[in-house]
Amino acid sequence: MKFPCRLEKFLSHVAEMPRSKVKINIKKGLVTVNGNVVKKGDIQVTPADHITFDGNRLEYLGLRYYMLNKPQGYVCANSDELHPTVFDLIEEPNLKDFHVAGRLDIDTTGLVLLTNDGDWSHQITSPKKQKFKTYVLESRDELTEEALTQLEQGVELHGERQATLPAKAELIDKFALRLSICEGKYHQVKRMLAAVGNQVVELHRENIAGIELDPTLAKGEYRPLTDEEISIINAN
Ligand code: URA
């Protein structure tokens, strides 16, 4: 949310009120700004203003950042007609202008970052920034040294003109791999494994640009990022 903004917008966002109700409540004299009843919704306000509705202070909560350990079966979208979304797992007020900084497929688990700070998430998702994301995957077939080298050097994905950028691959066991990539193409990890004749059976994200999934978070749990985690994005 950008400030200054219209009082109507502030109320509909912070009080999670439909615009039609906002107008009615303003007309009824239920809204005050800095101690004065206000009858016009188009005045400009900022978070520094003392705004009340029906006697209660309304405060803009500012920029917020959360990490979620995403379980399978949830989609990374603000709403979905068929499936629950990651936002169904976040019990916080005013999530209206939140978004996911780097989506995961419905069947992928692990680290998802959610924020209402568009500039911050741009640092993560912009292809130009080439931030590394680390995944652990289980494969259908045994992983060969040759496949690892190919994945690291770059593979051609079906339907793409350019090969994938250099990646880091570390064998965990014959059927498990830790793969770090600095791009975010559609189904990229699954397509990379397909490009070397294998298939991803399970996929889990453990790190985004240096932010590690907190191992104390059970599947479906979330927590706010620390100040240090928020600023790691600028370093990596
Ligand atoms: N690559 C994929 O194929 N799927 C994901 O969810 C993330 C990266």
CSV table of C-alpha atoms and ligand atoms in Angstrom, one decimal:
chain,number,residue,atom,x,y,z
A,1,MET,CA,0.0,0.0,0.0
A,2,LYS,CA,1.4,3.4,-1.0
A,3,PHE,CA,1.0,6.6,1.1
A,4,PRO,CA,-0.5,9.2,1.2
A,5,CYS,CA,-3.7,7.5,0.1
A,6,ARG,CA,-7.4,8.2,0.1
A,7,LEU,CA,-9.2,7.7,3.4
A,8,GLU,CA,-11.6,5.3,1.7
A,9,LYS,CA,-8.8,3.1,0.5
A,10,PHE,CA,-7.2,3.1,3.9
A,11,LEU,CA,-10.4,2.1,5.6
A,12,SER,CA,-11.3,-0.6,3.1
A,13,HIS,CA,-7.8,-2.0,3.4
A,14,VAL,CA,-7.1,-1.8,7.2
A,15,ALA,CA,-10.7,-2.4,8.4
A,16,GLU,CA,-11.2,-5.0,5.5
A,17,MET,CA,-14.5,-3.3,4.7
A,18,PRO,CA,-16.1,-3.2,1.2
A,19,ARG,CA,-15.9,0.2,-0.4
A,20,SER,CA,-19.7,0.6,-0.3
A,21,LYS,CA,-19.7,0.1,3.5
A,22,VAL,CA,-16.8,2.5,3.8
A,23,LYS,CA,-18.9,5.3,2.2
A,24,ILE,CA,-21.9,4.5,4.4
A,25,ASN,CA,-19.8,4.5,7.6
A,26,ILE,CA,-18.2,7.8,6.7
A,27,LYS,CA,-21.6,9.4,6.0
A,28,LYS,CA,-22.8,8.1,9.4
A,29,GLY,CA,-20.0,10.0,11.1
A,30,LEU,CA,-18.3,6.9,12.4
A,31,VAL,CA,-14.8,7.8,11.1
A,32,THR,CA,-12.4,10.3,12.7
A,33,VAL,CA,-9.1,11.5,11.5
A,34,ASN,CA,-6.9,13.1,14.2
A,35,GLY,CA,-9.8,13.7,16.5
A,36,ASN,CA,-12.2,15.2,13.9
A,37,VAL,CA,-15.2,13.4,12.4
A,38,VAL,CA,-14.6,13.3,8.6
A,39,LYS,CA,-17.4,13.2,6.1
A,40,LYS,CA,-15.3,13.0,3.0
A,41,GLY,CA,-13.6,9.8,1.8
A,42,ASP,CA,-11.3,11.4,-0.6
A,43,ILE,CA,-9.0,13.2,1.8
A,44,GLN,CA,-5.4,12.0,1.8
A,45,VAL,CA,-4.1,10.1,4.9
A,46,THR,CA,-0.8,8.5,6.0
A,47,PRO,CA,0.0,5.9,8.7
A,48,ALA,CA,1.0,8.9,11.0
A,49,ASP,CA,-2.6,10.0,11.1
A,50,HIS,CA,-4.8,8.9,14.1
A,51,ILE,CA,-7.7,7.2,12.4
A,52,THR,CA,-10.6,5.6,14.2
A,53,PHE,CA,-13.7,3.7,13.1
A,54,ASP,CA,-16.6,3.4,15.6
A,55,GLY,CA,-14.2,4.5,18.4
A,56,ASN,CA,-11.4,2.0,17.6
A,57,ARG,CA,-8.0,3.0,16.3
A,58,LEU,CA,-7.1,1.6,12.8
A,59,GLU,CA,-3.4,1.1,12.3
A,60,TYR,CA,-1.7,0.2,9.1
A,61,LEU,CA,0.6,-2.7,10.0
A,62,GLY,CA,3.3,-1.8,7.5
A,63,LEU,CA,5.6,-4.0,5.5
A,64,ARG,CA,5.6,-7.6,6.7
A,65,TYR,CA,7.5,-10.7,5.8
A,66,TYR,CA,6.7,-14.4,6.6
A,67,MET,CA,8.3,-17.7,5.8
A,68,LEU,CA,6.0,-20.8,5.5
A,69,ASN,CA,6.8,-24.4,5.4
A,70,LYS,CA,4.4,-25.3,2.6
A,71,PRO,CA,2.8,-28.7,2.7
A,72,GLN,CA,1.7,-30.6,-0.4
A,73,GLY,CA,-1.8,-29.8,-1.7
A,74,TYR,CA,-1.7,-26.0,-1.4
A,75,VAL,CA,-1.4,-23.6,-4.3
A,76,CYS,CA,0.8,-20.5,-4.2
A,77,ALA,CA,-1.9,-18.0,-5.2
A,78,ASN,CA,-4.1,-15.4,-3.5
A,79,SER,CA,-7.2,-17.4,-4.4
A,80,ASP,CA,-8.1,-20.6,-6.1
A,81,GLU,CA,-11.5,-22.2,-7.0
A,82,LEU,CA,-10.3,-25.8,-6.6
A,83,HIS,CA,-7.5,-26.0,-4.0
A,84,PRO,CA,-6.6,-24.4,-0.7
A,85,THR,CA,-4.0,-21.7,-1.0
A,86,VAL,CA,-0.9,-20.9,1.1
A,87,PHE,CA,-2.8,-17.9,2.5
A,88,ASP,CA,-5.3,-20.2,4.1
A,89,LEU,CA,-2.4,-21.2,6.4
A,90,ILE,CA,-1.5,-17.6,7.4
A,91,GLU,CA,-3.6,-16.3,10.3
A,92,GLU,CA,-2.7,-12.6,10.2
A,93,PRO,CA,-4.8,-9.5,9.6
A,94,ASN,CA,-4.9,-7.6,6.3
A,95,LEU,CA,-3.3,-10.0,3.9
A,96,LYS,CA,-5.1,-8.4,1.0
A,97,ASP,CA,-2.0,-6.9,-0.7
A,98,PHE,CA,0.3,-9.9,0.1
A,99,HIS,CA,1.9,-12.0,-2.5
A,100,VAL,CA,4.2,-15.0,-2.7
A,101,ALA,CA,7.8,-14.2,-3.6
A,102,GLY,CA,8.6,-17.2,-5.8
A,103,ARG,CA,5.8,-19.8,-6.3
A,104,LEU,CA,6.0,-23.6,-5.7
A,105,ASP,CA,4.0,-26.2,-7.5
A,106,ILE,CA,1.0,-27.7,-5.6
A,107,ASP,CA,3.0,-30.9,-4.9
A,108,THR,CA,6.2,-29.2,-3.9
A,109,THR,CA,6.9,-28.6,-0.2
A,110,GLY,CA,9.1,-26.3,1.7
A,111,LEU,CA,10.1,-22.6,1.9
A,112,VAL,CA,7.7,-20.0,0.7
A,113,LEU,CA,8.1,-16.3,1.4
A,114,LEU,CA,5.0,-14.1,1.7
A,115,THR,CA,5.1,-10.3,1.8
A,116,ASN,CA,3.4,-7.1,1.0
A,117,ASP,CA,6.7,-5.5,0.0
A,118,GLY,CA,6.8,-5.5,-3.8
A,119,ASP,CA,10.3,-4.0,-4.0
A,120,TRP,CA,11.7,-6.7,-1.7
A,121,SER,CA,10.1,-9.6,-3.6
A,122,HIS,CA,11.3,-8.1,-6.8
A,123,GLN,CA,14.9,-8.7,-5.6
A,124,ILE,CA,14.1,-12.4,-5.3
A,125,THR,CA,12.0,-13.0,-8.4
A,126,SER,CA,13.5,-10.7,-11.0
A,127,PRO,CA,15.4,-12.9,-13.5
A,128,LYS,CA,18.0,-10.2,-13.7
A,129,LYS,CA,19.0,-10.6,-10.0
A,130,GLN,CA,19.8,-14.4,-10.5
A,131,LYS,CA,19.2,-15.3,-6.8
A,132,PHE,CA,19.9,-18.9,-5.9
A,133,LYS,CA,17.1,-21.2,-4.8
A,134,THR,CA,18.0,-24.5,-3.3
A,135,TYR,CA,15.9,-27.6,-3.7
A,136,VAL,CA,16.2,-31.2,-2.5
A,137,LEU,CA,14.7,-33.7,-4.8
A,138,GLU,CA,14.1,-37.4,-5.0
A,139,SER,CA,14.4,-38.9,-8.4
A,140,ARG,CA,12.7,-41.9,-10.1
A,141,ASP,CA,16.0,-43.3,-11.4
A,142,GLU,CA,19.5,-43.5,-10.1
A,143,LEU,CA,21.4,-40.2,-10.5
A,144,THR,CA,24.5,-40.5,-12.6
A,145,GLU,CA,27.7,-38.4,-12.5
A,146,GLU,CA,27.0,-37.5,-16.1
A,147,ALA,CA,23.6,-36.2,-15.3
A,148,LEU,CA,25.0,-34.1,-12.4
A,149,THR,CA,27.5,-32.5,-14.7
A,150,GLN,CA,24.9,-31.8,-17.3
A,151,LEU,CA,22.6,-30.2,-14.7
A,152,GLU,CA,25.4,-28.1,-13.4
A,153,GLN,CA,26.6,-26.9,-16.8
A,154,GLY,CA,23.1,-26.3,-18.2
A,155,VAL,CA,20.4,-28.3,-20.0
A,156,GLU,CA,18.0,-27.6,-22.8
A,157,LEU,CA,14.4,-27.4,-21.5
A,158,HIS,CA,11.6,-28.5,-23.8
A,159,GLY,CA,10.2,-25.4,-25.4
A,160,GLU,CA,13.0,-23.0,-24.3
A,161,ARG,CA,15.5,-21.4,-26.6
A,162,GLN,CA,18.4,-21.0,-24.1
A,163,ALA,CA,19.9,-23.7,-21.9
A,164,THR,CA,19.6,-23.3,-18.2
A,165,LEU,CA,22.2,-21.2,-16.4
A,166,PRO,CA,25.0,-22.9,-14.4
A,167,ALA,CA,23.6,-24.6,-11.3
A,168,LYS,CA,25.1,-26.4,-8.3
A,169,ALA,CA,24.3,-30.0,-7.8
A,170,GLU,CA,25.3,-32.1,-4.8
A,171,LEU,CA,24.5,-35.8,-4.6
A,172,ILE,CA,22.8,-36.8,-1.3
A,173,ASP,CA,22.4,-40.4,-2.2
A,174,LYS,CA,21.8,-42.4,-5.4
A,175,PHE,CA,18.2,-41.1,-5.7
A,176,ALA,CA,18.5,-37.7,-4.0
A,177,LEU,CA,20.0,-34.5,-5.0
A,178,ARG,CA,20.4,-31.0,-3.7
A,179,LEU,CA,20.1,-28.6,-6.6
A,180,SER,CA,20.6,-24.8,-6.5
A,181,ILE,CA,19.4,-22.8,-9.5
A,182,CYS,CA,19.4,-19.1,-10.1
A,183,GLU,CA,16.4,-19.0,-12.4
A,184,GLY,CA,12.7,-19.6,-11.9
A,185,LYS,CA,11.3,-21.0,-15.1
A,186,TYR,CA,8.0,-22.8,-15.0
A,187,HIS,CA,8.4,-26.2,-13.4
A,188,GLN,CA,12.1,-25.7,-13.8
A,189,VAL,CA,13.5,-28.4,-11.6
A,190,LYS,CA,11.1,-31.0,-12.9
A,191,ARG,CA,11.9,-30.1,-16.5
A,192,MET,CA,15.7,-30.1,-15.7
A,193,LEU,CA,15.4,-33.7,-14.5
A,194,ALA,CA,13.3,-34.6,-17.5
A,195,ALA,CA,16.0,-33.1,-19.7
A,196,VAL,CA,18.5,-35.7,-18.3
A,197,GLY,CA,16.1,-38.5,-18.8
A,198,ASN,CA,15.0,-38.8,-15.2
A,199,GLN,CA,12.0,-37.7,-13.2
A,200,VAL,CA,11.3,-35.8,-10.0
A,201,VAL,CA,9.3,-37.9,-7.5
A,202,GLU,CA,9.5,-35.4,-4.6
A,203,LEU,CA,10.6,-31.8,-4.4
A,204,HIS,CA,11.3,-29.6,-1.5
A,205,ARG,CA,12.7,-26.1,-1.3
A,206,GLU,CA,15.0,-25.3,1.6
A,207,ASN,CA,16.6,-22.0,0.7
A,208,ILE,CA,15.9,-18.8,-1.2
A,209,ALA,CA,18.8,-16.3,-1.7
A,210,GLY,CA,20.4,-17.3,1.6
A,211,ILE,CA,17.1,-17.4,3.6
A,212,GLU,CA,17.0,-21.0,5.1
A,213,LEU,CA,13.7,-22.7,5.9
A,214,ASP,CA,13.5,-22.8,9.7
A,215,PRO,CA,13.9,-26.5,10.7
A,216,THR,CA,11.6,-25.9,13.7
A,217,LEU,CA,8.6,-25.1,11.4
A,218,ALA,CA,6.4,-28.1,10.9
A,219,LYS,CA,4.6,-28.5,7.6
A,220,GLY,CA,1.9,-25.8,7.4
A,221,GLU,CA,3.6,-23.6,10.1
A,222,TYR,CA,4.9,-20.1,9.5
A,223,ARG,CA,6.7,-17.3,11.3
A,224,PRO,CA,7.8,-13.7,10.6
A,225,LEU,CA,11.2,-13.2,9.1
A,226,THR,CA,13.9,-11.8,11.3
A,227,ASP,CA,15.4,-8.4,10.4
A,228,GLU,CA,18.6,-10.3,9.5
A,229,GLU,CA,16.7,-12.5,7.1
A,230,ILE,CA,14.9,-9.6,5.5
A,231,SER,CA,18.2,-7.9,4.8
A,232,ILE,CA,20.0,-11.1,3.5
A,233,ILE,CA,18.3,-10.5,0.2
A,234,ASN,CA,20.4,-7.4,-0.5
A,235,ALA,CA,23.7,-9.4,0.2
A,236,ASN,CA,23.1,-12.5,-1.8
B,1,URA,N1,10.8,-26.3,-9.9
B,1,URA,C1,9.7,-27.1,-10.1
B,1,URA,O1,9.7,-27.9,-11.0
B,1,URA,N2,8.7,-27.0,-9.3
B,1,URA,C2,8.7,-26.2,-8.2
B,1,URA,O2,7.7,-26.1,-7.4
B,1,URA,C3,9.8,-25.3,-8.0
B,1,URA,C4,10.8,-25.4,-8.9
